[in-house]
Coordinates of C-alpha atoms in Angstrom, one line a residue:
M1 CA 65.3 102.3 45.3
L2 CA 66.3 105.9 45.6
L3 CA 69.7 105.1 44.0
V4 CA 69.0 102.2 41.6
L5 CA 65.8 103.6 40.0
P6 CA 67.2 107.0 39.0
T7 CA 70.4 105.3 37.8
A8 CA 68.5 102.8 35.6
V9 CA 66.4 105.6 34.1
L10 CA 69.4 107.8 33.4
G11 CA 71.2 104.8 31.9
G12 CA 68.3 104.1 29.5
L13 CA 68.2 107.8 28.4
L14 CA 71.9 107.9 27.9
W15 CA 71.8 104.7 25.7
R16 CA 69.1 106.1 23.5
Q17 CA 71.0 109.4 23.1
L18 CA 74.2 107.7 22.2
E19 CA 72.4 105.6 19.6
E20 CA 70.9 108.7 18.0
D21 CA 74.2 110.6 18.0
H22 CA 75.9 107.6 16.3
Q23 CA 73.4 107.6 13.5
T24 CA 73.7 111.3 13.1
L25 CA 77.5 111.1 12.9
M26 CA 77.4 108.3 10.3
A27 CA 75.1 110.4 8.1
A28 CA 77.1 113.6 8.4
A29 CA 80.6 112.1 8.0
P30 CA 81.1 112.9 4.3
G31 CA 79.9 116.5 4.7
D32 CA 81.8 117.1 7.9
T33 CA 85.0 115.8 6.3
A34 CA 84.7 118.3 3.4
D35 CA 84.1 121.1 5.8
A36 CA 87.1 120.1 7.9
A37 CA 89.3 120.0 4.7
R38 CA 88.2 123.5 3.9
R39 CA 89.0 124.7 7.4
L40 CA 92.4 123.1 7.2
L41 CA 93.1 124.7 3.8
D42 CA 91.9 128.1 5.0
A43 CA 94.2 127.9 8.0
L44 CA 97.1 126.8 5.8
E45 CA 96.5 129.6 3.3
H46 CA 96.3 132.1 6.1
R47 CA 99.7 131.1 7.6
V48 CA 101.4 131.1 4.2
R49 CA 99.9 134.5 3.2
D50 CA 100.9 135.9 6.6
L51 CA 104.5 134.7 6.0
V52 CA 104.6 136.2 2.5
D53 CA 103.0 139.5 3.7
R54 CA 105.5 139.9 6.5
E55 CA 108.4 139.3 4.2
G56 CA 106.8 141.7 1.6
L57 CA 107.3 144.5 4.2
R58 CA 111.0 144.2 4.2
P59 CA 112.8 147.1 2.4
F60 CA 114.9 146.1 -0.6
Y61 CA 118.2 147.0 1.2
H62 CA 117.8 144.2 3.7
Y63 CA 119.0 141.9 0.9
K64 CA 122.6 142.7 1.7
K65 CA 125.0 141.5 4.4
S66 CA 125.0 145.1 5.7
Y67 CA 123.1 148.2 4.7
F68 CA 123.0 151.9 5.3
P69 CA 119.7 152.8 7.1
P70 CA 117.8 156.0 6.3
G71 CA 119.0 159.0 8.3
T72 CA 121.2 162.0 8.1
I73 CA 124.7 161.4 6.8
G74 CA 127.2 162.3 9.5
S75 CA 130.9 162.2 9.5
D76 CA 130.9 158.5 8.6
L77 CA 128.8 155.9 6.9
A78 CA 127.3 153.6 9.6
F79 CA 126.4 150.2 8.2
V80 CA 124.0 147.9 10.0
P81 CA 124.1 144.1 9.8
S82 CA 121.2 142.8 7.8
P83 CA 118.7 140.6 9.7
L84 CA 118.7 138.2 6.7
A85 CA 122.3 137.5 7.6
T86 CA 122.2 137.5 11.4
G87 CA 118.8 135.9 11.9
P88 CA 116.8 134.4 13.3
A89 CA 114.9 133.1 10.3
P90 CA 111.1 132.8 10.6
E91 CA 109.7 129.3 10.7
G92 CA 109.3 127.8 7.2
I93 CA 112.0 129.9 5.4
Q94 CA 115.1 128.0 4.3
A95 CA 117.1 131.0 3.1
W96 CA 116.8 134.3 1.3
F97 CA 118.4 135.0 -2.1
T98 CA 118.9 137.9 -4.6
Y99 CA 120.2 137.9 -8.1
S100 CA 120.7 140.4 -11.0
F101 CA 122.4 140.2 -14.4
G102 CA 125.5 142.2 -15.1
S103 CA 126.9 143.3 -18.4
R104 CA 128.3 139.8 -19.1
G105 CA 124.9 138.2 -18.9
V106 CA 125.9 136.0 -15.9
P107 CA 123.6 136.0 -12.9
D108 CA 125.2 137.6 -9.8
T109 CA 123.6 135.8 -6.9
E110 CA 123.8 136.0 -3.1
I111 CA 122.3 133.6 -0.4
F112 CA 121.5 134.7 3.1
A113 CA 121.5 132.1 5.8
G114 CA 119.4 133.9 8.5
G115 CA 121.9 132.9 11.2
R116 CA 122.2 129.3 10.1
D117 CA 125.7 129.7 8.6
R118 CA 127.1 128.2 11.9
D119 CA 125.3 124.9 11.2
P120 CA 127.9 122.3 10.0
A121 CA 125.4 121.2 7.3
W122 CA 125.1 124.8 5.9
P123 CA 127.9 124.7 3.3
D124 CA 126.2 121.8 1.4
R125 CA 122.8 123.4 1.8
H126 CA 124.2 126.8 0.6
A127 CA 125.7 125.2 -2.5
A128 CA 122.4 123.5 -3.4
L129 CA 120.4 126.8 -2.8
E130 CA 122.9 128.8 -4.8
S131 CA 122.7 126.4 -7.7
A132 CA 118.9 126.6 -7.5
T133 CA 119.0 130.4 -7.5
V134 CA 121.2 130.4 -10.6
A135 CA 118.9 127.9 -12.3
L136 CA 115.9 130.1 -11.4
A137 CA 117.6 133.2 -12.8
L138 CA 118.4 131.5 -16.1
H139 CA 114.9 130.1 -16.3
D140 CA 113.3 133.5 -15.8
R141 CA 115.5 135.2 -18.3
G142 CA 114.7 132.6 -20.9
E143 CA 111.0 133.2 -20.6
N144 CA 108.9 135.4 -22.8
W145 CA 108.1 138.9 -21.7
F146 CA 104.4 138.1 -21.2
S147 CA 105.2 135.5 -18.5
R148 CA 107.6 137.8 -16.7
I149 CA 105.1 140.7 -16.7
A150 CA 102.3 138.4 -15.4
R151 CA 104.5 137.5 -12.5
L152 CA 105.1 141.0 -11.4
G153 CA 101.9 141.6 -9.4
A154 CA 101.1 144.7 -7.4
V155 CA 103.8 147.4 -6.9
R156 CA 104.7 149.5 -3.9
V157 CA 106.8 152.7 -4.3
D158 CA 109.2 153.5 -1.5
L159 CA 110.5 157.0 -1.4
L160 CA 114.0 157.0 -0.1
P161 CA 116.6 159.8 0.3
L162 CA 118.9 159.7 -2.7
P163 CA 122.1 159.0 -0.7
V164 CA 120.4 156.0 1.0
A165 CA 119.3 154.6 -2.3
A166 CA 122.7 155.2 -3.9
V167 CA 124.7 153.5 -1.1
N168 CA 122.4 150.5 -0.8
A169 CA 122.1 150.0 -4.5
S170 CA 125.9 150.2 -5.0
Q171 CA 127.7 147.1 -6.1
E172 CA 130.9 148.3 -4.6
Q173 CA 132.3 145.9 -2.0
D174 CA 134.9 148.2 -0.7
I175 CA 133.2 150.3 2.1
D176 CA 136.3 152.5 2.4
C177 CA 135.8 153.6 -1.3
M178 CA 132.3 154.8 -0.4
R179 CA 133.5 156.5 2.7
S180 CA 136.1 158.4 0.8
E181 CA 133.4 159.8 -1.5
L182 CA 131.2 160.8 1.5
H183 CA 131.3 164.5 0.5
A184 CA 129.6 163.8 -2.8
L185 CA 126.7 162.1 -1.0
K186 CA 126.2 165.0 1.4
E187 CA 125.3 167.2 -1.5
L188 CA 122.4 165.0 -2.3
Q189 CA 120.7 164.7 1.1
D190 CA 117.7 166.8 0.1
E191 CA 116.9 164.8 -3.0
S192 CA 114.9 161.6 -3.1
Q193 CA 114.6 158.4 -5.2
D194 CA 111.6 156.2 -6.1
V195 CA 112.1 152.5 -5.5
Q196 CA 109.5 150.2 -7.0
V197 CA 109.1 147.0 -5.0
F198 CA 106.7 144.4 -6.5
S199 CA 104.7 141.9 -4.5
F200 CA 106.0 138.4 -4.0
H201 CA 105.0 135.7 -6.4
L202 CA 104.8 132.0 -5.3
R203 CA 105.8 129.1 -7.5
F204 CA 106.5 125.4 -7.1
Y205 CA 108.7 123.3 -9.3
R206 CA 110.9 120.2 -9.1
E207 CA 114.5 120.1 -10.1
E208 CA 115.9 117.4 -12.4
D209 CA 116.7 115.1 -9.5
G210 CA 113.1 115.5 -8.2
T211 CA 114.0 117.9 -5.4
P212 CA 110.9 120.1 -4.7
R213 CA 111.3 123.9 -4.5
V214 CA 108.9 126.4 -3.2
V215 CA 110.0 129.9 -4.2
A216 CA 108.7 133.4 -3.4
S217 CA 110.3 136.1 -5.6
R218 CA 109.8 139.8 -6.3
R219 CA 111.4 142.4 -8.5
V220 CA 112.9 145.6 -7.3
I221 CA 113.3 148.4 -9.9
I222 CA 115.0 151.7 -9.5
E223 CA 114.8 153.9 -12.6
S224 CA 117.9 155.6 -13.9
N225 CA 118.9 158.9 -12.3
K226 CA 120.8 161.3 -14.5
R227 CA 121.6 163.3 -11.4
L228 CA 124.1 160.6 -10.4
R229 CA 125.9 160.5 -13.6
G230 CA 129.4 161.8 -13.1
M231 CA 129.4 160.7 -9.5
P232 CA 132.3 158.6 -8.2
S233 CA 132.5 155.1 -9.5
C234 CA 131.2 153.8 -6.1
F235 CA 127.7 155.1 -6.9
E236 CA 127.7 155.4 -10.7
N237 CA 125.7 152.2 -11.3
L238 CA 122.5 153.8 -9.8
A239 CA 122.7 156.4 -12.5
W240 CA 121.8 153.7 -15.0
G241 CA 119.1 152.2 -12.8
M242 CA 118.8 148.9 -10.9
H243 CA 116.8 145.8 -11.7
Q244 CA 117.1 143.1 -9.1
V245 CA 115.1 140.0 -8.1
Q246 CA 114.8 139.1 -4.4
G247 CA 113.1 136.3 -2.7
F248 CA 113.2 133.3 -0.3
F249 CA 113.0 129.5 -0.4
I250 CA 110.1 128.0 1.6
D251 CA 110.8 124.7 3.2
P252 CA 108.6 122.1 1.4
D253 CA 108.6 119.8 4.3
W254 CA 107.3 122.6 6.5
L255 CA 104.7 123.6 3.9
F256 CA 103.4 120.2 3.0
A257 CA 103.8 118.2 6.2
R258 CA 104.7 119.9 9.5
L259 CA 102.6 123.0 9.2
P260 CA 99.4 121.1 8.0
A261 CA 99.9 118.5 10.7
T262 CA 100.1 121.3 13.4
L263 CA 97.1 123.1 12.0
A264 CA 95.1 119.8 11.8
N265 CA 95.5 119.3 15.5
Q266 CA 93.8 122.7 16.0
V267 CA 91.0 122.6 13.4
L268 CA 90.0 118.9 13.1
D269 CA 87.6 117.0 15.2
P270 CA 88.9 114.0 17.3
S271 CA 87.1 111.6 14.9
Q272 CA 89.0 113.1 11.8
E273 CA 92.6 112.3 10.9
F274 CA 95.0 114.2 8.8
V275 CA 96.9 112.2 6.1
A276 CA 99.8 114.2 4.6
A277 CA 101.9 113.5 1.5
G278 CA 105.7 113.1 1.7
T279 CA 107.9 115.8 0.3
G280 CA 110.4 113.4 -1.4
P281 CA 110.3 112.1 -4.9
S282 CA 109.3 108.6 -3.6
G283 CA 105.6 109.7 -3.4
A284 CA 103.1 110.0 -0.6
Q285 CA 103.5 108.7 2.9
L286 CA 101.1 108.7 5.9
L287 CA 101.6 110.7 9.0
G288 CA 100.3 109.0 12.1
G289 CA 101.6 105.5 11.6
R290 CA 98.4 103.7 10.4
S291 CA 96.6 103.6 7.1
K292 CA 93.1 105.0 6.6
H293 CA 92.8 103.7 3.1
Q294 CA 90.5 100.9 3.9
A295 CA 86.8 100.0 3.4
G296 CA 84.4 102.2 5.2
A297 CA 86.7 105.3 5.2
V298 CA 85.5 108.6 3.7
G299 CA 87.7 111.6 3.1
A300 CA 88.2 114.9 1.3
E301 CA 91.3 115.7 -0.7
I302 CA 93.4 118.9 -0.5
R303 CA 95.9 119.8 -3.3
P304 CA 97.9 122.6 -1.7
V305 CA 100.0 123.5 -4.7
K306 CA 96.9 124.2 -6.8
E307 CA 94.6 125.6 -4.2
L308 CA 97.2 127.9 -2.7
G309 CA 97.6 129.4 -6.2
L310 CA 101.3 128.4 -6.7
E311 CA 102.6 128.7 -10.2
T312 CA 103.9 125.4 -11.6
Y313 CA 106.1 124.5 -14.6
A314 CA 104.4 121.1 -15.3
P315 CA 100.7 120.1 -14.9
E316 CA 101.6 117.1 -12.7
D317 CA 103.2 119.4 -10.2
E318 CA 99.7 120.6 -9.2
N319 CA 99.2 117.2 -7.5
F320 CA 102.4 117.4 -5.4
G321 CA 101.8 117.2 -1.7
R322 CA 98.3 116.0 -1.8
M323 CA 96.8 115.5 1.6
R324 CA 93.5 114.3 2.9
V325 CA 91.2 114.6 5.8
M326 CA 89.9 111.1 6.6
V327 CA 87.1 109.8 8.8
D328 CA 87.1 106.0 9.2
T329 CA 83.5 104.9 9.9
G330 CA 85.0 101.8 11.5
D331 CA 86.4 104.2 14.1
L332 CA 83.0 105.7 14.6
E333 CA 81.6 102.1 15.2
A334 CA 84.4 101.4 17.7
R335 CA 83.7 104.7 19.3
F336 CA 80.0 103.9 19.6
R337 CA 80.8 100.5 21.1
S338 CA 83.0 102.1 23.7
Q339 CA 80.4 104.7 24.5
T340 CA 77.9 102.0 25.3
L341 CA 80.0 101.1 28.2
H342 CA 79.6 104.5 29.7
F343 CA 76.6 103.5 31.7
L344 CA 79.0 101.4 33.8
G345 CA 80.7 104.7 34.6
L346 CA 77.4 105.8 36.3
A347 CA 77.7 102.9 38.7
A348 CA 81.4 103.8 39.3
M349 CA 80.4 107.4 39.8
L350 CA 77.8 106.3 42.3
V351 CA 80.3 104.2 44.2
F352 CA 82.7 107.1 44.1
S353 CA 80.0 109.5 45.4
L354 CA 79.1 107.1 48.2
G355 CA 82.7 106.7 49.1
T356 CA 83.3 110.5 49.0
G357 CA 80.2 111.1 51.1
L358 CA 81.3 108.5 53.7
A359 CA 84.8 110.0 53.8
L360 CA 83.2 113.5 54.4
L361 CA 80.9 112.0 57.0
L362 CA 83.8 110.4 58.8
R363 CA 85.7 113.7 58.7
S364 CA 82.7 115.5 60.1
V365 CA 82.3 112.9 62.8
R366 CA 86.0 113.2 63.7
R367 CA 85.7 117.0 64.0
D368 CA 82.6 116.6 66.2
L369 CA 84.5 114.1 68.4
E370 CA 87.4 116.5 68.7
A371 CA 85.0 119.3 69.6
A372 CA 83.3 117.0 72.1
Q373 CA 86.6 116.1 73.6
R374 CA 87.5 119.8 74.0
T375 CA 84.1 120.4 75.5
E376 CA 84.6 117.5 77.9
N377 CA 88.1 118.9 78.8
F378 CA 86.5 122.3 79.4
V379 CA 83.8 120.9 81.6
A380 CA 86.4 119.0 83.6
A381 CA 88.5 122.2 83.9
V382 CA 85.6 124.3 84.9
T383 CA 84.5 121.8 87.4
H384 CA 87.9 121.9 89.0
E385 CA 88.2 125.7 88.7
L386 CA 84.8 126.1 90.4
R387 CA 85.2 123.5 93.1
T388 CA 88.5 124.8 94.3
P389 CA 87.5 128.4 95.1
L390 CA 84.1 127.4 96.3
S391 CA 85.6 124.9 98.8
A392 CA 88.0 127.6 100.0
I393 CA 85.2 130.2 100.4
R394 CA 83.0 127.7 102.2
M395 CA 85.8 126.5 104.5
H396 CA 86.9 130.1 105.5
G397 CA 83.4 131.3 105.8
E398 CA 82.4 128.4 108.2
M399 CA 85.4 129.0 110.3
L400 CA 84.6 132.7 110.6
Q401 CA 80.9 131.9 111.2
D402 CA 81.6 129.4 114.0
G403 CA 84.0 131.8 115.7
W404 CA 87.1 129.6 115.4
V405 CA 89.3 132.6 114.5
K406 CA 89.9 134.8 117.5
D407 CA 92.9 136.7 116.2
D408 CA 92.0 139.9 114.2
S409 CA 95.0 139.6 111.9
K410 CA 94.1 136.0 111.1
R411 CA 90.4 137.0 110.6
Q412 CA 91.5 139.7 108.1
E413 CA 93.7 137.1 106.2
Y414 CA 90.6 134.8 105.8
Y415 CA 88.6 137.7 104.5
R416 CA 91.3 138.4 102.0
R417 CA 91.3 134.8 100.9
I418 CA 87.5 134.8 100.4
V419 CA 87.8 137.9 98.3
R420 CA 90.6 136.4 96.3
E421 CA 88.7 133.2 95.5
T422 CA 85.6 135.3 94.7
D423 CA 87.7 137.3 92.2
R424 CA 88.9 134.0 90.7
L425 CA 85.3 132.8 90.2
E426 CA 84.4 136.2 88.7
T427 CA 87.4 136.0 86.3
L428 CA 86.2 132.5 85.1
V429 CA 82.7 133.7 84.5
E430 CA 83.9 136.9 82.8
R431 CA 86.0 134.8 80.4
V432 CA 83.1 132.7 79.4
L433 CA 81.0 135.7 78.8
E434 CA 83.8 137.5 77.0
K435 CA 84.1 134.6 74.5
S436 CA 80.4 134.8 73.8
R437 CA 80.5 138.5 73.3
L438 CA 83.6 138.5 71.0
S439 CA 82.1 135.6 68.9
T440 CA 78.9 137.6 68.2
G441 CA 79.9 141.3 68.6
D442 CA 81.4 143.8 66.2
A443 CA 84.4 145.7 67.7
R444 CA 85.5 149.0 66.1
P445 CA 89.2 149.7 66.6
E446 CA 90.2 153.4 66.9
P447 CA 93.6 155.1 66.9
G448 CA 95.3 154.9 70.2
D449 CA 98.6 154.8 72.1
L450 CA 99.7 151.1 72.4
N451 CA 102.5 151.9 74.9
E452 CA 100.2 153.9 77.2
I453 CA 97.7 151.0 77.5
V454 CA 100.4 148.4 78.0
E455 CA 102.2 150.5 80.6
G456 CA 99.0 151.1 82.4
L457 CA 98.7 147.3 83.1
G458 CA 101.9 147.3 85.1
P459 CA 100.4 147.8 88.6
A460 CA 97.8 145.1 88.0
L461 CA 100.3 142.6 86.7
L462 CA 103.0 143.3 89.2
G463 CA 100.8 143.9 92.2
T464 CA 102.3 147.3 92.8
G465 CA 101.3 148.6 96.3
T466 CA 100.8 145.2 97.8
E467 CA 102.8 143.5 100.5
Q468 CA 104.6 141.2 98.0
P469 CA 104.8 142.8 94.5
A470 CA 105.8 140.4 91.7
R471 CA 109.2 140.7 90.0
D472 CA 108.7 138.1 87.2
V473 CA 107.5 140.6 84.5
V474 CA 109.4 143.4 82.9
F475 CA 108.3 145.9 80.4
D476 CA 110.4 147.0 77.3
L477 CA 108.4 149.6 75.4
A478 CA 109.6 151.2 72.1
P479 CA 109.5 155.0 72.4
D480 CA 108.6 155.8 68.7
L481 CA 105.5 153.7 68.0
P482 CA 103.0 155.3 65.7
E483 CA 99.3 155.5 66.5
T484 CA 97.7 152.1 66.4
L485 CA 94.2 150.9 65.5
I486 CA 93.2 149.2 68.8
V487 CA 90.4 148.5 71.2
P488 CA 91.8 149.4 74.7
D489 CA 89.9 146.7 76.6
G490 CA 91.0 144.2 74.0
V491 CA 94.7 145.1 74.3
R492 CA 94.4 144.8 78.1
S493 CA 92.8 141.4 77.8
I494 CA 95.5 140.2 75.3
V495 CA 98.4 141.3 77.5
T496 CA 96.8 139.9 80.7
N497 CA 96.0 136.5 79.2
L498 CA 99.4 136.2 77.6
V499 CA 101.2 137.1 80.8
E500 CA 99.0 134.7 82.8
N501 CA 99.6 132.0 80.2
A502 CA 103.4 132.5 80.5
R503 CA 103.2 132.5 84.4
K504 CA 101.2 129.2 84.2
Y505 CA 103.4 127.3 81.8
A506 CA 106.7 129.1 82.0
P507 CA 106.9 130.4 85.6
V508 CA 110.0 132.4 86.6
R509 CA 111.7 130.7 89.6
E510 CA 112.9 133.3 92.0
D511 CA 115.2 130.8 93.7
V512 CA 117.2 130.4 90.6
P513 CA 119.9 133.0 90.3
G514 CA 119.8 135.0 87.0
A515 CA 116.4 133.6 85.9
E516 CA 115.1 135.7 83.1
P517 CA 111.7 137.3 83.7
I518 CA 108.8 137.4 81.3
R519 CA 109.2 140.3 78.9
V520 CA 106.4 142.4 77.6
V521 CA 107.8 144.3 74.6
T522 CA 106.4 146.8 72.1
L523 CA 108.3 147.2 68.8
R524 CA 108.0 147.7 65.0
V525 CA 107.7 144.6 62.7
D526 CA 108.0 145.5 59.0
G527 CA 107.0 149.1 59.9
E528 CA 103.8 148.0 61.8
P529 CA 103.4 148.3 65.6
A530 CA 103.6 145.0 67.4
L531 CA 103.4 143.6 70.9
E532 CA 105.4 140.6 72.1
V533 CA 105.3 138.5 75.3
R534 CA 108.5 136.5 75.6
D535 CA 109.1 133.6 78.1
R536 CA 111.9 131.1 78.8
G537 CA 109.6 128.1 79.2
P538 CA 109.8 124.7 77.6
G539 CA 108.2 126.0 74.4
I540 CA 105.3 124.7 72.4
P541 CA 105.6 121.7 70.1
R542 CA 105.3 122.5 66.4
E543 CA 102.3 120.2 65.9
E544 CA 100.4 122.1 68.6
H545 CA 100.8 125.5 66.9
A546 CA 97.7 125.0 64.8
H547 CA 95.4 124.3 67.7
I548 CA 96.6 126.4 70.7
F549 CA 94.2 129.2 69.8
D550 CA 91.1 126.9 69.5
A551 CA 88.4 127.3 72.2
F552 CA 88.8 124.9 75.2
Y553 CA 92.0 123.4 73.7
R554 CA 94.7 122.3 76.1
V555 CA 97.6 119.9 75.6
G556 CA 97.0 116.6 77.4
N557 CA 94.0 115.4 79.4
E558 CA 92.2 117.5 82.0
T559 CA 91.9 114.5 84.4
T560 CA 95.7 114.1 84.6
R561 CA 97.0 117.7 84.0
T562 CA 98.5 119.5 87.0
S563 CA 98.3 123.1 85.7
K564 CA 95.1 125.0 86.1
G565 CA 93.1 126.5 83.3
T566 CA 90.1 126.3 81.0
G567 CA 91.6 126.6 77.6
L568 CA 90.0 130.0 77.0
G569 CA 93.0 132.4 77.5
L570 CA 94.7 132.0 74.1
H571 CA 91.4 131.6 72.4
L572 CA 90.3 135.0 73.8
V573 CA 93.6 136.5 72.6
A574 CA 92.8 135.3 69.1
L575 CA 89.3 136.6 69.2
H576 CA 90.5 140.0 70.3
C577 CA 93.1 140.1 67.5
R578 CA 90.5 139.2 64.9
A579 CA 88.2 141.9 66.2
M580 CA 91.0 144.5 65.8
G581 CA 92.3 143.3 62.5
A582 CA 95.6 142.2 64.2
R583 CA 97.6 139.0 63.6
I584 CA 98.7 136.6 66.4
Q585 CA 101.7 134.3 66.0
A586 CA 103.3 131.8 68.3
L587 CA 107.1 131.7 67.5
D588 CA 110.0 129.7 68.9
R589 CA 112.3 131.9 70.9
E590 CA 116.0 131.7 70.2
G591 CA 117.7 130.1 73.2
G592 CA 114.5 128.4 74.3
G593 CA 111.0 129.5 75.2
T594 CA 108.1 131.0 73.3
V595 CA 107.3 134.4 71.8
F596 CA 103.7 135.4 71.3
R597 CA 103.6 138.3 68.8
V598 CA 100.6 140.4 68.0
T599 CA 101.0 142.7 64.9
F600 CA 98.6 145.6 64.8
R601 CA 97.6 148.0 62.0
R602 CA 98.8 151.6 62.0
A603 CA 96.2 154.3 62.3
G604 CA 95.7 155.8 58.8
G605 CA 96.6 152.6 57.0
E606 CA 93.0 152.2 55.7
E607 CA 93.1 155.6 54.1
R608 CA 96.5 154.9 52.5
L609 CA 95.2 151.6 51.2
T610 CA 92.0 153.3 49.7
Q611 CA 94.1 155.9 48.0
A612 CA 96.5 153.3 46.6
S613 CA 93.7 151.2 45.2

């Protein structure tokens, strides 16, 4: 009931909401379509205007294969390749053009490929664009003066140094000729020239074969400068002024198909579809592969030629490239029918939730079982560790109590064994208490000498001063370690536990000649002080690396294991490292064995970190 009843209520509420939403969508479809068409048109207009504005910022002298940039004239004329010739061309631009009329009345044209001249198809395209440029020039010259003035638009006046204007306006193709007259230009460096650059005007027309053309053109006018009369022939033409038309061809397929389709994906809702017109003379075609011109479809029309303000030569050209934003109410109905099935998703979600919960529960149970197994191992180990010393203490104590030992030396040996076993019990209790203290306490590491603390453990680990001192541990301490953030008792516990762990699982056999002892090493690792305990034991399997620092974890089963221990040694090492902000790693040793590495923090590292942040 707790699952079915809420699901049924939620399903009923969802069904009612879906039905209301469907009715709202059906009523709002015509208005939403008109709004979507306006958004698409605004986005299209913004992209086209942005393209035209960016091109309008180009100086007039870019419309040459190479030009002389503004600057002081030196010992030579340094010409720079024009970006219109080298590219890359912005998206949507087919090519740039320029034309002017000479004294013979024949248009002098030039086409710039924008880096596309390496395309094998460019020669044919160049010929078509050059022919279109000549036709455009002859058309504009044949118009009345009123039409030409209306096409001028806003004007921008660029003030250029007179030599820069003279060189870039020169029709001379021989650069050596201009360089030979360099001395004449140097005399004009302090004079300037006004260059009138009109804004771009957009127009659309179709050629006789039906090929559509979208052209942006502007006029560049430099008034005559009497100061240049009498100059060398290389620059004489500027003395009579310059009148040039510059512009670029916009790709109709980009403007009427690709760009609107891209923008439609950004501004239209999923229920709306963009229908674009083809750019060829054959008429409109549908993008998307399926027709929306069917009963029940509503839509809004966009006429980009007219609404973008492009000039046309014929009234019918205003309808070229018509596109639509369509909403098929049949799609809305199908969408509504599919949404009615969503309540089944609630059941699927419920099943998924139950399955996920069960999986998480099983995972939690598995973790608990593993923890229980480790606890059981610990209990078994502690039982063994407690029974052994207690049995030895009891046995030796009863023997002493009953007077079985008459020899004083033997009696002293039993006393020593009782003390040794008592120490063993005390160590076990201290480790359990130490785990509890480290798990709940808050250690505060302070700067200290790592070598001094490690070296001070030598007598305890080697049994210096006893009858049989150990020779299975050697110390190799780096002399130049910096001060380290440490807790002295924590370092002692780390070294002691790591050495005892090595002695337990990788004992050094004194009967084997050349057996390598356990090494306690201090060193620098990436500039940080570090401590390593290295042994030549059998190593630790890779799959056990992730668990060896867990509490009570030991490889194998306590009931069958021969080595003594409780599974707390390495766990205490990890707790001490965490308390000091150090990092513990178990690494495979080259040549066999294991390296336990503890990397500490240098004293003063916290201050440097604060200053750096």
